[in-house]
Phi, psi and omega in degrees: 000315180296322178295320178295320178294322179291330183274321184248116181295323182294325178291320177296322178297314178298320181294317179294322177296319177297321177296318178295319179299316180291318182296326180267011177058054181299322179297319180294318179293323178295327178296320178296317177297318182298316183301308184285328177294318177293321178297326181292341181295326184290313174296333175296318177298322177296319178297317179297316178297323179295316179297316178299318180297318180294325179290315182289330185302330182265008183226095182294325179297317179295323177298314181297319179297320180293317179297319179297318179296322179293317180295324179289325180284320181238082182291157175088206185296324181297316179297318179296321180295319179295321178295318178298317179296317180294321178298318177294323179294323178294319180294330182250031184298323181296314179295317179299321179296319178295318178297316179296319180295316178297316179295322180293319178298317180296305183293322180294317179293323177293324176298313180294325178297313179296322179293317180295315179299318179296317179295322177297319180294320181291319183282318189251349183077004181204172178251134179298154177300130184289140172228114191303307185293312181298314183296318182289321176297317178298320181290323178296313179299317180296320180296315179295317181296317180297317178297319181295316180294319179297314179295318180297319179296313179296317180296316180296317179298315181296316182296313182293321179296316178295318179296320178296318179297319180292322178296318178296321177297318181296324180271004182058038180246003185296327182269358180287141181296135176100334184287327176296319177295322179297317178297319179297317179294326177296317177297319178297318180297318178293321177297324178299323180298313177297321180295321179298318178299316180298316182287328173298319177294318179297321186277335184248309187283314184299310179279351179072041177261161185247025177291142177299149182298327181296330179280339178270349184299318177302320177294322178294321177294319177300314180293319181296319178297315179295323180294322177295322177298317179296323178293319178296316179296318178297318178296322178294320179296315180296324178293330179290323185264358185290339182279347181247126179295315180295314180296323179293321183292314184264315181293331179295312180295315179296319180297318178297318179299313180295320181295317178300318180296319178296320179295317179297315179298315181294324178298315178293322178295322177299318177298318178295320179297317180292316182296317179293326177295318178293321178297320178296321178296316180294326179290323183280345180290137179292140180287144181292152177293150182303325182273005178082357180266098182274091181279128179301147179296140177085007179286128181300327180296324180291324182289334183277352182283000000 
């Protein structure tokens, strides 16, 4: 292993990043992020149900069509029970929305708090002194920014992918070999742009470090690439269990929980990888001359002094 690290710089970099990750208890910090991030999914579902309820509440025709579809899909007592539950949810959509918003703010802020503390430990080896007002304001801004960037990235990827597919259909090229892969790669590339922005924010703003963005860009690219791999693996897993009702019910929740944990672990490892890389660069840089005159090596003028 030592011989491999001495020969391959990238392997040594990964090993040093892994050591930093272990010393700062990255797995433990990722577990905290996972718990509150998974908990935040439930109030998000309440918010979605509330929005749907508010939209349906003003359209009786849409309500009747939805109720009819439910009765046809679930005949008998089960269908009637589902219609009653949905009708009650529509009537109380406002209350459900407030509960969902409160739960999301609590779980979301706790998620950002755990993420910030973990990033501070990895970058600085310690946690900054807590300040209730400053920390909560910072976490609210971070939560809103992360949500906005995530939604914008997903929306841009979806719009461009759909537009590309329609253009290919219009040109009668949709069935040609290679164009489907091209559209998929285009979507991945656009998603990577959003991921890079998110990881730049994770690496600089969340831990409160002052490194220039250009020096953090390699770490952001490393994180964005790994995150896309995790998304592809997660999508493949969901497609595997989608054909089974039982697997979807239990495997879906477990799969989401495991996926969130993997993303949290990889995010902290990316921070460790970036931090160790910057430290190696600073160590390898030549120290300035005492008089401030940094003469290049091999300069004849320097040799004659």
